[in-house]
């Protein structure tokens, strides 16, 4: 029991801590689809100065719980300054093939939570790249208009006010 409590404590600390695990200046590259089967590439970043990437799973309560606040945050800013993109981490099976059952579940979650920003399904470039560095969901990180990772990565869910503070700080440092 003592070891279980210790492991639980460490897990909670990791989930709510800030991490800088991602290599700065790494560029995201992908050629994938969104949850509505539309083709999406890294060119999507050029339309905003800063993009928040929120990696989430359909199985993850904290991910789903923060999505209404992320939907609110998405509409708070002008798209030329800031946008959010969700990556549905479980949208593909272990072989990297899209899972239609999970994608349909993701669509339902997005609709119910009002998280009406872009949600993409990871491709092999994402799975074998930046997503290999993610050990918990939700995990959120930021990229600039060139698709370069900037600032810190954040594990764990947050509310609107907390995200607003983080986004403001990240946008200032991106200038």
PDB file of C-alpha atoms in Angstrom, residues 58 90-91 98-108:
ATOM      1  CA  UNK A  58     -11.505   9.429 -26.055  1.00  0.00           C
ATOM      2  CA  UNK A  90      -6.323   6.837 -29.871  1.00  0.00           C
ATOM      3  CA  UNK A  91      -7.762   7.627 -33.307  1.00  0.00           C
ATOM      4  CA  UNK A  98      -7.539   4.921 -38.404  1.00  0.00           C
ATOM      5  CA  UNK A  99     -10.138   3.405 -36.073  1.00  0.00           C
ATOM      6  CA  UNK A 100     -13.597   4.468 -37.279  1.00  0.00           C
ATOM      7  CA  UNK A 101     -15.283   3.532 -33.986  1.00  0.00           C
ATOM      8  CA  UNK A 102     -12.900   5.774 -32.001  1.00  0.00           C
ATOM      9  CA  UNK A 103     -13.171   8.570 -34.579  1.00  0.00           C
ATOM     10  CA  UNK A 104     -16.978   8.475 -34.301  1.00  0.00           C
ATOM     11  CA  UNK A 105     -16.632   8.599 -30.515  1.00  0.00           C
ATOM     12  CA  UNK A 106     -14.301  11.614 -30.883  1.00  0.00           C
ATOM     13  CA  UNK A 107     -16.884  13.383 -33.065  1.00  0.00           C
ATOM     14  CA  UNK A 108     -19.540  12.817 -30.392  1.00  0.00           C
TER      15      UNK A 108
END
